[in-house]
XYZ file of C-alpha atoms in Angstrom:
772
model
C 78.961 23.079 -34.943
C 78.036 19.437 -34.577
C 77.760 19.911 -30.864
C 75.410 22.825 -31.197
C 73.299 20.919 -33.564
C 73.016 17.973 -31.110
C 71.968 20.425 -28.294
C 69.341 21.895 -30.616
C 67.961 18.450 -31.238
C 67.582 17.377 -27.529
C 65.557 20.627 -26.624
C 62.295 19.536 -28.235
C 62.851 15.981 -26.820
C 63.272 17.436 -23.287
C 60.057 19.725 -23.861
C 58.168 16.593 -24.987
C 59.311 14.587 -21.921
C 58.253 17.442 -19.732
C 54.809 17.638 -21.385
C 54.283 13.845 -21.042
C 55.228 13.951 -17.395
C 52.887 16.945 -16.913
C 50.090 15.100 -18.723
C 50.531 12.061 -16.502
C 50.749 14.116 -13.409
C 47.516 15.790 -14.347
C 45.872 12.619 -15.448
C 47.054 10.790 -12.261
C 45.809 13.727 -10.272
C 42.430 13.533 -12.086
C 42.098 9.944 -11.490
C 43.201 10.358 -7.885
C 40.667 13.183 -7.484
C 37.928 10.958 -8.990
C 38.865 8.061 -6.679
C 39.058 10.500 -3.624
C 35.466 11.803 -4.672
C 34.288 8.176 -4.898
C 35.917 7.323 -1.522
C 34.490 10.459 0.219
C 31.058 9.601 -1.283
C 31.185 6.067 -0.161
C 32.072 7.423 3.375
C 28.879 9.361 3.214
C 30.664 12.963 3.099
C 28.182 14.110 0.287
C 25.202 12.555 2.111
C 24.151 9.174 3.335
C 24.086 6.018 1.122
C 21.674 3.111 1.691
C 22.699 0.659 4.495
C 22.970 -2.991 3.963
C 19.383 -3.624 5.100
C 18.162 -1.383 2.260
C 20.218 -3.091 -0.395
C 18.994 -6.388 0.855
C 15.476 -5.420 0.644
C 15.332 -2.727 -2.097
C 11.805 -3.435 -3.335
C 9.009 -1.529 -1.501
C 5.370 -0.544 -1.773
C 4.169 -3.815 -3.109
C 0.495 -3.940 -4.048
C -1.779 -6.425 -2.306
C -3.330 -8.718 -4.977
C -6.903 -10.154 -4.933
C -6.652 -13.450 -6.741
C -9.597 -15.528 -8.063
C -9.952 -19.154 -7.493
C -8.774 -19.793 -11.168
C -5.548 -17.852 -10.514
C -6.460 -14.622 -12.266
C -5.741 -11.247 -10.342
C -9.146 -9.504 -10.294
C -7.994 -6.514 -8.200
C -5.156 -4.818 -6.278
C -4.931 -2.494 -3.223
C -1.954 -0.209 -3.585
C -0.163 3.059 -3.130
C 1.835 2.085 -6.008
C 0.327 -0.525 -8.418
C 3.456 -2.904 -8.366
C 3.352 -6.589 -8.168
C 6.900 -8.353 -8.514
C 7.479 -11.059 -10.948
C 10.364 -13.657 -11.116
C 12.998 -13.743 -13.713
C 11.390 -17.016 -15.238
C 8.311 -15.014 -15.838
C 10.038 -12.697 -18.178
C 9.983 -13.866 -21.807
C 13.400 -14.153 -23.477
C 12.650 -11.465 -26.138
C 11.571 -9.002 -23.449
C 15.046 -9.277 -21.668
C 16.832 -9.136 -25.232
C 14.983 -6.018 -26.104
C 16.182 -4.252 -22.789
C 19.633 -5.399 -23.203
C 19.931 -4.335 -26.857
C 18.203 -0.866 -26.076
C 19.614 0.167 -22.630
C 22.893 -1.623 -21.982
C 24.341 -4.089 -24.588
C 27.526 -4.690 -22.587
C 25.418 -5.578 -19.371
C 26.802 -9.135 -18.935
C 30.515 -7.760 -19.323
C 30.718 -4.933 -16.768
C 30.279 -4.858 -12.922
C 27.984 -1.896 -12.647
C 29.812 0.750 -14.665
C 30.437 0.565 -18.394
C 34.031 2.022 -18.770
C 33.884 2.107 -22.544
C 30.433 3.866 -22.552
C 31.575 6.232 -19.756
C 34.748 7.323 -21.806
C 32.751 7.858 -24.885
C 30.147 9.917 -22.922
C 33.003 12.028 -21.669
C 34.724 12.436 -24.905
C 31.557 13.293 -27.009
C 29.671 14.910 -24.165
C 26.886 12.425 -24.447
C 26.172 13.204 -28.019
C 26.887 9.565 -29.111
C 24.838 8.036 -26.321
C 24.806 7.927 -22.484
C 26.946 5.631 -20.333
C 24.307 4.740 -17.744
C 24.036 1.063 -17.221
C 20.895 -0.903 -16.155
C 22.515 -1.326 -12.685
C 23.150 2.401 -12.463
C 19.491 3.118 -13.581
C 18.172 0.611 -11.063
C 20.217 2.383 -8.224
C 18.562 5.598 -9.492
C 15.026 4.294 -9.370
C 15.704 2.711 -5.834
C 17.577 5.439 -4.039
C 17.252 8.814 -5.870
C 14.187 10.246 -4.675
C 14.263 13.314 -6.935
C 16.644 14.070 -9.644
C 18.363 17.441 -9.037
C 18.324 20.170 -11.748
C 21.518 21.591 -10.278
C 24.390 20.305 -12.322
C 26.795 20.015 -9.305
C 24.166 18.302 -7.141
C 23.325 15.952 -10.074
C 26.877 15.118 -10.435
C 27.039 14.137 -6.773
C 23.905 11.966 -7.325
C 25.509 10.359 -10.314
C 28.636 9.277 -8.169
C 26.236 7.931 -5.580
C 24.437 5.953 -8.139
C 27.711 4.535 -9.467
C 28.671 3.385 -5.981
C 25.255 1.967 -5.314
C 25.265 0.173 -8.818
C 28.764 -1.498 -8.027
C 27.278 -2.617 -4.588
C 24.151 -3.983 -6.297
C 26.174 -5.917 -8.732
C 28.229 -7.567 -5.889
C 25.146 -8.460 -3.976
C 22.860 -9.699 -6.791
C 23.034 -11.719 -10.016
C 22.531 -10.172 -13.322
C 19.133 -11.925 -13.587
C 18.088 -10.471 -10.308
C 19.202 -6.898 -11.322
C 17.241 -7.153 -14.476
C 14.197 -8.558 -12.652
C 14.416 -5.725 -10.057
C 14.532 -3.176 -12.926
C 11.504 -4.412 -14.684
C 9.540 -4.580 -11.357
C 10.513 -1.087 -10.209
C 9.978 1.038 -13.372
C 6.792 3.353 -13.402
C 5.151 2.931 -16.842
C 2.424 5.619 -15.658
C -1.220 5.130 -15.644
C -1.073 3.248 -12.262
C 1.327 0.785 -14.069
C 4.375 0.297 -11.689
C 6.432 -2.603 -12.894
C 6.259 -4.920 -15.721
C 3.411 -7.009 -14.331
C 1.083 -4.096 -14.100
C 2.212 -2.501 -17.299
C 1.704 -5.697 -19.431
C -1.823 -6.139 -18.084
C -2.871 -2.374 -18.156
C -1.453 -1.817 -21.671
C -2.016 -5.279 -23.334
C -4.374 -7.061 -20.882
C -2.026 -10.032 -20.467
C 0.611 -11.296 -18.173
C 4.442 -10.496 -19.003
C 5.013 -14.082 -20.045
C 2.426 -13.692 -22.714
C 3.929 -10.528 -24.287
C 4.789 -10.929 -27.999
C 8.203 -9.502 -29.374
C 6.431 -6.334 -30.652
C 4.542 -5.718 -27.334
C 7.841 -6.179 -25.354
C 9.367 -3.533 -27.634
C 6.597 -0.958 -26.765
C 7.084 -1.313 -23.100
C 10.971 -1.378 -23.189
C 10.799 1.881 -25.377
C 9.023 3.413 -22.478
C 12.055 3.078 -20.325
C 13.552 6.138 -22.086
C 10.647 8.391 -20.899
C 7.235 6.775 -19.901
C 5.636 10.251 -19.942
C 6.768 11.076 -23.560
C 6.430 7.697 -24.951
C 3.021 6.936 -23.455
C 0.560 4.902 -25.565
C -2.365 6.832 -24.329
C -1.035 10.219 -24.985
C 1.492 9.943 -27.842
C 0.751 6.758 -30.026
C 2.791 7.925 -32.947
C 5.794 8.641 -30.777
C 5.451 5.326 -29.048
C 5.339 3.533 -32.504
C 8.594 5.294 -33.518
C 10.258 4.411 -30.333
C 9.158 0.845 -30.597
C 10.634 0.557 -33.969
C 13.915 1.997 -32.527
C 13.943 -0.916 -30.042
C 13.378 -3.500 -32.821
C 16.219 -1.802 -34.789
C 18.475 -2.278 -31.822
C 17.489 -5.869 -31.597
C 18.284 -6.525 -35.139
C 21.584 -4.637 -34.821
C 22.732 -7.087 -32.083
C 21.332 -10.132 -33.971
C 18.610 -10.759 -31.493
C 16.134 -10.888 -34.451
C 16.640 -10.787 -38.117
C 16.253 -7.927 -40.509
C 13.283 -9.528 -42.056
C 11.592 -10.042 -38.778
C 12.432 -6.478 -37.814
C 10.740 -5.031 -40.986
C 7.714 -7.178 -40.448
C 7.409 -6.219 -36.870
C 7.821 -2.469 -37.489
C 5.058 -2.545 -39.942
C 2.494 -3.721 -37.413
C 0.042 -1.530 -35.464
C 0.515 -0.914 -31.758
C -2.704 -2.818 -30.688
C -2.839 -1.316 -27.476
C -5.637 -2.794 -25.245
C -5.826 -0.258 -22.304
C -7.196 -2.033 -19.267
C -7.035 0.217 -16.230
C -6.599 -1.182 -12.765
C -8.086 1.534 -10.753
C -10.272 0.776 -7.794
C -13.462 1.643 -9.548
C -12.433 -0.337 -12.800
C -12.373 -3.950 -13.790
C -14.442 -6.971 -12.575
C -15.700 -7.853 -9.063
C -15.524 -4.230 -7.884
C -18.199 -4.578 -5.172
C -16.635 -7.764 -4.036
C -13.217 -6.018 -3.884
C -14.547 -3.449 -1.639
C -15.883 -6.279 0.666
C -12.235 -7.782 0.538
C -10.879 -4.368 1.581
C -13.189 -4.184 4.620
C -12.350 -7.829 5.483
C -8.578 -7.054 5.378
C -9.033 -4.004 7.307
C -10.509 -6.065 10.179
C -8.055 -8.971 9.691
C -4.893 -6.890 10.179
C -6.015 -5.475 13.363
C -6.550 -8.987 14.826
C -3.472 -10.467 13.175
C -0.362 -8.247 13.807
C 3.179 -9.009 12.453
C 5.563 -10.809 14.645
C 7.039 -7.385 15.793
C 3.687 -6.226 16.846
C 3.009 -3.757 13.964
C 0.141 -3.920 11.612
C 0.268 -5.241 8.033
C -0.266 -2.535 5.430
C -2.514 -3.856 2.716
C -1.462 -1.025 0.470
C 2.269 -1.697 0.467
C 3.174 -5.093 2.114
C 2.439 -7.089 -1.095
C -0.041 -9.601 0.560
C -1.725 -12.066 -1.602
C -5.485 -12.561 -0.875
C -6.759 -15.917 -2.460
C -10.524 -15.697 -2.938
C -13.469 -18.071 -3.801
C -14.507 -15.919 -6.690
C -14.263 -17.635 -10.240
C -13.242 -14.933 -12.639
C -15.258 -16.234 -15.534
C -18.356 -16.775 -13.480
C -17.981 -13.246 -12.186
C -17.665 -12.033 -15.721
C -20.704 -13.986 -16.674
C -22.854 -12.554 -13.736
C -21.791 -8.874 -14.467
C -22.690 -9.542 -18.190
C -26.128 -10.917 -17.242
C -26.771 -7.909 -14.927
C -25.690 -5.347 -17.514
C -27.701 -7.092 -20.490
C -30.999 -7.328 -18.564
C -30.878 -4.124 -16.649
C -30.081 -2.026 -19.749
C -33.028 -3.525 -21.296
C -35.297 -3.252 -18.225
C -34.422 0.415 -17.617
C -35.464 1.287 -21.164
C -38.842 -0.106 -20.463
C -39.076 1.662 -17.135
C -38.257 4.944 -18.615
C -40.690 4.433 -21.363
C -43.427 3.742 -18.944
C -42.491 6.734 -16.729
C -43.015 9.194 -19.649
C -46.630 9.716 -18.653
C -46.059 9.381 -14.945
C -46.315 12.867 -13.469
C -44.536 11.787 -10.262
C -41.765 9.943 -12.048
C -39.771 8.118 -11.039
C -41.877 7.469 -7.949
C -45.339 5.856 -7.706
C -48.047 5.410 -5.192
C -46.716 8.205 -2.796
C -47.728 11.898 -1.943
C -45.853 15.027 -3.105
C -44.815 15.459 0.580
C -43.484 12.040 0.643
C -41.448 12.736 -2.551
C -40.241 15.961 -1.206
C -38.998 14.064 1.904
C -37.130 11.477 -0.092
C -35.250 14.252 -2.134
C -34.532 16.298 0.785
C -33.078 13.260 2.716
C -30.878 12.439 -0.152
C -29.824 15.979 -0.629
C -28.669 16.147 2.968
C -26.863 12.711 2.665
C -25.043 13.705 -0.429
C -21.241 14.249 -0.856
C -22.044 17.698 -2.037
C -23.780 18.753 1.154
C -20.957 17.487 3.332
C -18.320 19.227 1.299
C -20.188 22.636 1.359
C -20.994 22.122 5.177
C -17.159 21.613 5.741
C -16.534 24.943 3.835
C -18.764 26.668 6.419
C -21.572 27.439 4.070
C -24.938 28.209 5.613
C -27.865 25.664 5.182
C -29.694 28.171 3.050
C -26.761 28.611 0.741
C -26.236 24.981 0.447
C -29.916 24.383 -0.602
C -29.705 27.069 -3.109
C -26.520 25.608 -4.741
C -28.581 22.381 -5.478
C -30.799 24.377 -7.823
C -27.780 25.717 -9.733
C -26.850 24.107 -12.920
C -23.301 22.325 -12.648
C -21.151 20.338 -15.080
C -21.133 16.640 -13.930
C -20.584 13.221 -15.151
C -23.573 10.852 -14.647
C -24.388 7.210 -15.305
C -26.070 6.168 -18.489
C -26.564 2.770 -20.094
C -26.263 4.155 -23.557
C -23.022 5.931 -23.156
C -19.468 4.559 -23.607
C -18.248 3.176 -20.241
C -21.630 3.958 -18.743
C -20.666 7.617 -18.049
C -21.867 10.908 -19.814
C -20.880 14.349 -19.238
C -23.768 16.816 -18.866
C -24.888 19.898 -17.268
C -27.768 19.678 -14.746
C -28.745 20.945 -11.217
C -27.677 18.648 -8.395
C -31.371 18.403 -7.362
C -32.194 17.035 -10.849
C -29.302 14.707 -10.714
C -30.770 13.300 -7.432
C -34.107 12.592 -9.145
C -32.362 11.193 -12.163
C -30.383 8.651 -10.043
C -33.518 7.727 -8.150
C -35.015 6.620 -11.486
C -32.123 4.134 -12.229
C -33.007 0.483 -11.368
C -30.499 -1.359 -9.373
C -29.676 -5.183 -9.178
C -27.430 -7.632 -7.201
C -26.387 -11.142 -7.784
C -24.704 -13.839 -5.631
C -23.694 -17.190 -6.605
C -22.381 -19.942 -4.289
C -21.273 -23.616 -4.105
C -23.690 -25.031 -1.461
C -21.402 -27.854 -0.485
C -18.385 -25.777 0.354
C -19.787 -22.246 0.877
C -17.594 -20.871 -1.751
C -18.947 -17.668 -3.449
C -18.243 -17.805 -6.973
C -19.693 -14.667 -8.175
C -20.737 -11.374 -6.391
C -22.423 -8.274 -8.220
C -23.316 -5.663 -5.683
C -24.791 -3.154 -7.987
C -24.900 -2.067 -11.711
C -21.883 0.197 -11.712
C -19.544 0.789 -8.754
C -18.155 4.096 -10.028
C -21.617 5.677 -9.798
C -23.457 3.488 -7.140
C -21.133 2.460 -4.268
C -23.834 0.925 -1.994
C -23.480 -2.848 -1.980
C -26.761 -4.681 -2.407
C -25.416 -8.288 -1.901
C -24.474 -7.892 1.801
C -25.106 -4.377 2.946
C -28.546 -3.742 1.569
C -31.450 -5.481 3.011
C -34.967 -5.584 1.252
C -38.398 -7.298 1.613
C -38.050 -10.664 0.047
C -41.633 -11.541 -0.795
C -42.542 -15.050 -1.587
C -38.912 -16.191 -1.709
C -39.533 -16.517 2.115
C -42.241 -19.217 1.728
C -39.840 -22.246 1.226
C -38.840 -21.694 4.710
C -42.375 -22.056 5.998
C -42.828 -25.128 3.920
C -39.404 -26.611 5.213
C -40.448 -26.117 8.829
C -43.838 -27.799 8.254
C -42.071 -30.723 6.425
C -39.416 -31.105 9.061
C -41.747 -30.917 11.996
C -44.857 -32.487 10.614
C -43.566 -34.678 7.658
C -46.226 -33.362 5.279
C -45.839 -34.266 1.705
C -45.750 -32.083 -1.351
C -48.727 -34.107 -2.561
C -50.853 -33.287 0.605
C -53.770 -31.053 -0.130
C -55.267 -28.086 1.640
C -58.249 -25.912 0.885
C -57.650 -23.011 -1.381
C -59.926 -20.747 0.498
C -59.469 -17.603 2.611
C -58.137 -18.259 5.983
C -58.080 -16.091 9.075
C -55.902 -16.093 11.983
C -57.749 -14.518 14.840
C -56.996 -11.512 16.875
C -54.861 -12.169 19.924
C -53.127 -15.164 18.410
C -49.393 -14.520 18.114
C -49.897 -11.152 19.502
C -52.215 -9.945 16.528
C -54.005 -6.804 17.272
C -56.664 -7.605 14.689
C -57.601 -10.647 12.601
C -55.271 -11.552 9.781
C -56.712 -12.713 6.354
C -54.209 -12.770 3.599
C -55.555 -12.606 0.026
C -54.462 -14.548 -3.019
C -53.059 -12.584 -6.058
C -55.910 -12.213 -8.468
C -58.522 -12.811 -5.786
C -59.209 -16.390 -6.923
C -60.199 -19.237 -4.394
C -61.821 -22.637 -4.409
C -61.119 -26.294 -4.177
C -58.252 -28.340 -2.842
C -54.590 -27.805 -3.863
C -51.432 -29.695 -3.364
C -48.571 -28.106 -1.398
C -46.518 -28.464 -4.585
C -48.929 -26.465 -6.662
C -49.555 -24.154 -3.917
C -45.864 -23.137 -3.704
C -45.440 -23.297 -7.404
C -48.252 -20.565 -7.785
C -47.430 -18.663 -4.583
C -51.001 -19.294 -3.038
C -51.029 -17.089 0.003
C -54.063 -18.835 1.740
C -52.271 -22.235 1.958
C -48.861 -20.439 3.344
C -51.221 -18.842 6.005
C -52.607 -22.227 7.018
C -49.137 -23.678 7.202
C -47.579 -21.077 9.365
C -50.499 -21.277 11.738
C -49.833 -24.965 12.081
C -46.254 -24.573 13.244
C -46.299 -20.959 14.577
C -43.981 -18.201 13.510
C -41.180 -18.917 16.162
C -40.035 -22.309 14.584
C -39.773 -20.598 11.166
C -37.728 -17.717 12.531
C -35.562 -20.303 14.465
C -35.055 -22.189 11.220
C -33.771 -19.196 9.101
C -31.608 -18.086 12.110
C -29.776 -21.523 11.904
C -29.486 -20.944 8.121
C -27.473 -17.774 8.568
C -30.297 -15.043 8.435
C -29.987 -12.137 10.922
C -33.381 -12.983 12.694
C -33.150 -10.218 15.417
C -35.523 -7.831 13.465
C -37.950 -10.480 12.304
C -41.171 -10.105 14.160
C -42.898 -13.134 15.593
C -45.855 -12.567 13.408
C -47.615 -14.847 10.784
C -47.209 -12.152 8.118
C -43.493 -13.075 7.815
C -44.775 -16.069 6.040
C -45.516 -13.811 2.874
C -42.073 -12.175 2.960
C -42.349 -9.155 4.944
C -38.883 -9.296 6.550
C -36.003 -7.362 5.258
C -33.159 -9.733 4.359
C -29.900 -9.482 2.514
C -29.261 -11.330 -0.724
C -26.099 -12.791 1.083
C -28.272 -14.240 3.767
C -30.849 -15.799 1.267
C -28.229 -17.438 -0.845
C -26.587 -18.976 2.294
C -30.037 -20.030 3.565
C -31.096 -21.643 0.344
C -27.857 -23.452 0.014
C -28.905 -25.414 3.043
C -31.553 -27.002 1.031
C -29.114 -27.905 -1.705
C -26.675 -29.384 0.819
C -28.953 -31.939 2.268
C -29.943 -29.699 5.249
C -26.462 -28.655 6.224
C -25.743 -24.918 6.402
C -22.222 -23.869 5.319
C -21.447 -20.225 6.032
C -20.611 -18.387 2.691
C -16.891 -18.161 2.263
C -15.222 -15.410 0.238
C -11.519 -15.346 1.323
C -9.884 -18.762 1.310
C -6.356 -17.895 2.350
C -3.913 -15.078 2.834
C -0.117 -15.022 2.169
C 2.779 -12.665 2.681
C 4.874 -11.488 -0.116
C 7.250 -14.468 0.516
C 4.332 -16.990 0.212
C 4.058 -17.583 3.980
C 0.334 -18.546 4.935
C -0.988 -15.959 7.319
C -4.720 -17.108 7.190
C -6.545 -20.352 5.982
C -10.226 -20.441 6.055
C -11.891 -23.281 7.927
C -15.555 -23.814 6.800
C -18.243 -23.215 9.318
C -21.098 -25.823 9.153
C -24.240 -26.579 11.058
C -26.777 -29.336 10.708
C -30.198 -27.442 10.341
C -32.769 -30.052 9.008
C -32.888 -33.611 7.919
C -31.565 -34.525 4.539
C -35.079 -35.942 3.847
C -36.680 -32.520 4.617
C -34.204 -30.591 2.510
C -34.815 -32.938 -0.511
C -38.579 -32.600 -0.129
C -38.177 -28.801 0.007
C -36.155 -28.796 -3.094
C -38.690 -31.037 -4.746
C -41.465 -28.497 -3.864
C -39.319 -25.805 -5.516
C -38.746 -27.879 -8.607
C -42.532 -27.411 -9.084
C -42.034 -23.696 -9.233
C -39.924 -24.096 -12.398
C -41.971 -26.940 -13.888
C -45.394 -25.220 -13.663
C -45.349 -22.260 -11.688
C -43.821 -18.699 -11.608
C -40.519 -19.834 -12.855
C -41.734 -21.825 -15.723
C -40.329 -19.214 -18.106
C -37.020 -21.087 -17.698
C -38.445 -24.071 -19.495
C -38.611 -21.970 -22.788
C -42.205 -22.324 -23.864
C -42.481 -19.496 -26.378
C -44.856 -16.683 -25.610
C -45.238 -13.638 -27.912
C -46.005 -10.058 -27.037
C -43.973 -6.983 -26.053
C -43.276 -8.336 -22.528
C -41.354 -11.308 -23.892
C -39.869 -9.802 -26.930
C -38.540 -6.510 -25.382
C -38.260 -7.067 -21.487
C -37.530 -10.608 -20.647
C -34.005 -10.489 -21.807
C -32.587 -13.444 -23.565
C -35.931 -15.346 -23.793
C -36.659 -18.232 -24.496
C -34.114 -19.980 -22.277
C -34.989 -23.656 -22.809
C -33.400 -25.272 -19.806
C -33.936 -29.047 -19.637
C -32.069 -29.875 -16.543
C -33.461 -30.115 -13.084
C -33.873 -26.682 -11.414
C -35.472 -25.711 -8.118
C -36.305 -22.184 -7.673
C -38.725 -19.458 -6.230
C -39.634 -16.032 -7.382
C -40.459 -13.213 -5.045
C -42.396 -9.929 -5.465
C -42.992 -7.480 -2.798
C -45.764 -4.979 -2.193
C -46.330 -2.429 -5.078
C -43.642 -4.335 -7.186
C -40.877 -2.612 -5.336
C -38.580 -5.625 -5.249
C -38.152 -8.652 -7.749
C -36.453 -11.599 -6.613
C -35.369 -15.050 -8.027
C -33.542 -17.826 -6.207
C -32.393 -20.634 -8.431
C -30.838 -24.064 -7.277
C -29.017 -26.664 -9.309
C -27.204 -29.512 -7.395
C -23.874 -27.653 -7.081
C -24.727 -23.945 -7.431
C -27.289 -21.711 -5.673
C -27.691 -18.266 -7.195
C -29.872 -15.445 -6.056
C -30.884 -12.238 -7.877
C -32.600 -9.097 -6.628
C -33.779 -6.013 -8.814
C -35.442 -2.875 -7.565
C -35.192 0.885 -7.216
C -32.917 2.578 -4.565
C -36.301 3.721 -2.900
C -39.249 1.444 -2.748
C -41.373 4.173 -4.317
C -39.436 3.688 -7.460
C -41.064 0.695 -9.242
C -43.284 -0.480 -12.119
C -46.898 0.243 -12.271
C -48.022 -3.279 -12.897
C -47.112 -6.784 -11.671
C -46.425 -8.084 -15.246
C -43.327 -5.953 -15.391
C -42.621 -5.398 -11.645
C -42.635 -9.250 -10.523
C -39.614 -11.301 -9.787
C -40.271 -13.417 -12.967
C -39.643 -10.399 -15.203
C -37.184 -8.194 -13.142
C -34.899 -10.879 -11.657
C -35.358 -14.388 -13.346
C -33.918 -13.335 -16.764
C -30.583 -12.307 -15.069
C -30.321 -15.711 -13.442
C -31.244 -17.448 -16.762
C -28.591 -15.477 -18.836
C -25.980 -16.140 -16.256
C -26.607 -19.814 -15.976
C -26.602 -20.266 -19.807
C -23.253 -18.735 -19.853
C -22.017 -20.975 -17.165
C -23.421 -24.043 -18.728
C -21.645 -23.056 -22.075
C -18.327 -23.222 -20.223
C -18.071 -26.875 -19.619
C -14.787 -26.397 -17.585
C -16.755 -24.869 -14.806
C -18.539 -28.213 -14.047
C -21.822 -26.881 -13.260
C -24.178 -29.818 -12.719
C -27.191 -30.808 -14.844
C -27.968 -33.884 -12.800
C -30.799 -34.692 -10.533
C -30.821 -33.531 -6.991
C -29.305 -36.158 -4.593
C -32.133 -38.365 -3.296
C -31.761 -39.596 0.359
C -31.326 -43.371 0.805
C -34.229 -43.489 3.007
C -37.248 -41.383 1.882
C -40.439 -41.720 3.808
C -42.221 -38.655 2.294
C -43.863 -39.051 -0.901
C -42.607 -36.545 -3.454
C -44.104 -37.882 -6.900
C -47.607 -36.496 -7.076
C -48.434 -37.884 -10.498
C -50.646 -40.657 -8.922
C -52.481 -38.260 -6.796
C -55.704 -36.556 -8.079
C -56.492 -33.303 -6.600
C -59.974 -31.509 -6.203
C -60.708 -28.341 -8.011
C -57.357 -26.592 -8.222
C -58.652 -23.515 -9.640
C -55.555 -21.176 -9.621
C -56.923 -19.002 -12.441
C -55.728 -15.541 -11.829
C -52.473 -16.793 -10.495
C -50.483 -17.262 -13.728
C -46.664 -17.259 -13.744
C -46.633 -13.513 -14.089
C -48.353 -12.867 -10.861
C -46.535 -13.792 -7.823
C -46.725 -12.207 -4.282
């Protein structure tokens, strides 16, 4: 009996041993199968894995940055808007937020979190996933599209595990975290933490607060679902989860967590599209510059750089603050000026055009229609000319420019033909500001709104320059004949006879207002834009020396005719050329070619291009100083005297001359310019270390004010210069000079005219608001 009982006891024990052996066989087989799968995957049986080169250089498609002289990134060229940062640029609380939320055992594993993996298997992911930061990085780098097929996804997962282990062997933990932050797509053109922090909070990653860091880390779960623009409430809830995780692992206290969770999101959405941000016109210039540069400067292997993916850094001369001030000045005055222009056009039957026939108007509209994107698109579709023309009379939903709308865009319904006429009514403006001693361009405003008006009026556009050309005539006379600002000439009509300089008929220019008589100094003649004196001066030296002078100053003189009428500003010249030329006066007679790109570096910081200033001696420092002295008279007592702040009442000064009075006390040289029919208004302003030019006008010359009081340079352009300069002077860090202009050591020409008494200088009818 005892033996039978003993046998009965051993049977269950034998069964248990067999079960244990079977379990371990299955478990061992399972582990072996897993190892075999991993081994086969590592051999590439389930598809290729990244090679060593890919692991060494995983980051790709890096944006080219356009960097201002003060270090601020003002634009990017990209396929993906990604700019890498270094680990040192990541604030500690940002890293802690990521660790607490995504991978709390990050510093303890080697790519795979064993504890998390077992938990995920046992609970089928209901208590959290097992994906580590390293695995997520492997997925970002090397899984192009996540498969919906479970088996294929399992194979992808295995590959990601293998890549994660390889990444851990090759990189430090800090490098892995940095790459993860640099690679993740936060949407809205925000790829990587640098773009995300700037786009969602308008600040660099190093400046992110704890609560802002929690918002961005929360987006790692699903940037589409937890997106601040689409789902602010969901983002706030997800942010609070991140803060709770930080408190759970003692990165912040419970008290801090509670206070931070109560805060609003405070999203400051700042898009970085090619049409948004500051210096949009300049950035397009930089793009064209880079397109030419990469063709002439290939890589060592002979291939071209890609400005959209090679992560180049383009350092520019633009000052971000001065650029902002320039754009603000243009916006403030043009919005004001447009309101007055629209008001005056209410009774204009040919609005927005003046002084042209119906046939000429039809020609302008027809030309614009045929040059439009709409025409080109319909032509590509094979539409007939008749059908295309008909489509321009059909009402269509569209977004148009408006000064009164948010972001200057408004949705409306109108015919394309009406939209052409509407856009013709919008006044345009441009501004360029440059340091004359170095040629560095500090601000560049090519138009009023790049999204709606792509044509750049700083460098591409050329317009008649009116009286702003006169200083070149005076400078030529001073340089060649040593005339003084105090010398006097008759203020009487002057005729250059037929045949001289190739004239087909006698040329007798008139003064604005038709007033003549007496003698007048050169200083007062330039200050009041007396045409008769300018005619006498160009006849003394001839047109050719004047043309040669402006050519040396960087003006394209090929199209300037050798005719005396150029003295009154008939040539078409760009603002870019005018600022460069006027800078020669401020730089003691030395022309320095305007510079915008100072250097270019590759993504590793290797200098690929370094600008070397191009200079040319043009006139003596004495002649330059005397010309500047003449132009100081324009501001003291001539068409630029509004800058001095003497209060004048009336509708013009209260509602149109924006920012008036200006009350500048420092030395300023300048010249206003107004072209025929008030089509173009100019102001060129000089202080010792900054030359700034402004142009205002319509897209077509037939778009203009009806009277000179409103259409002259002193009303259209000068206020922009004044507003801009006041902002620059308020920022003392910019170092804009208020000093006197540098006087030559040897000055043989008299510039102080206070001791000279002139004859009858009757310039009545040529007040500061009339300048041709």
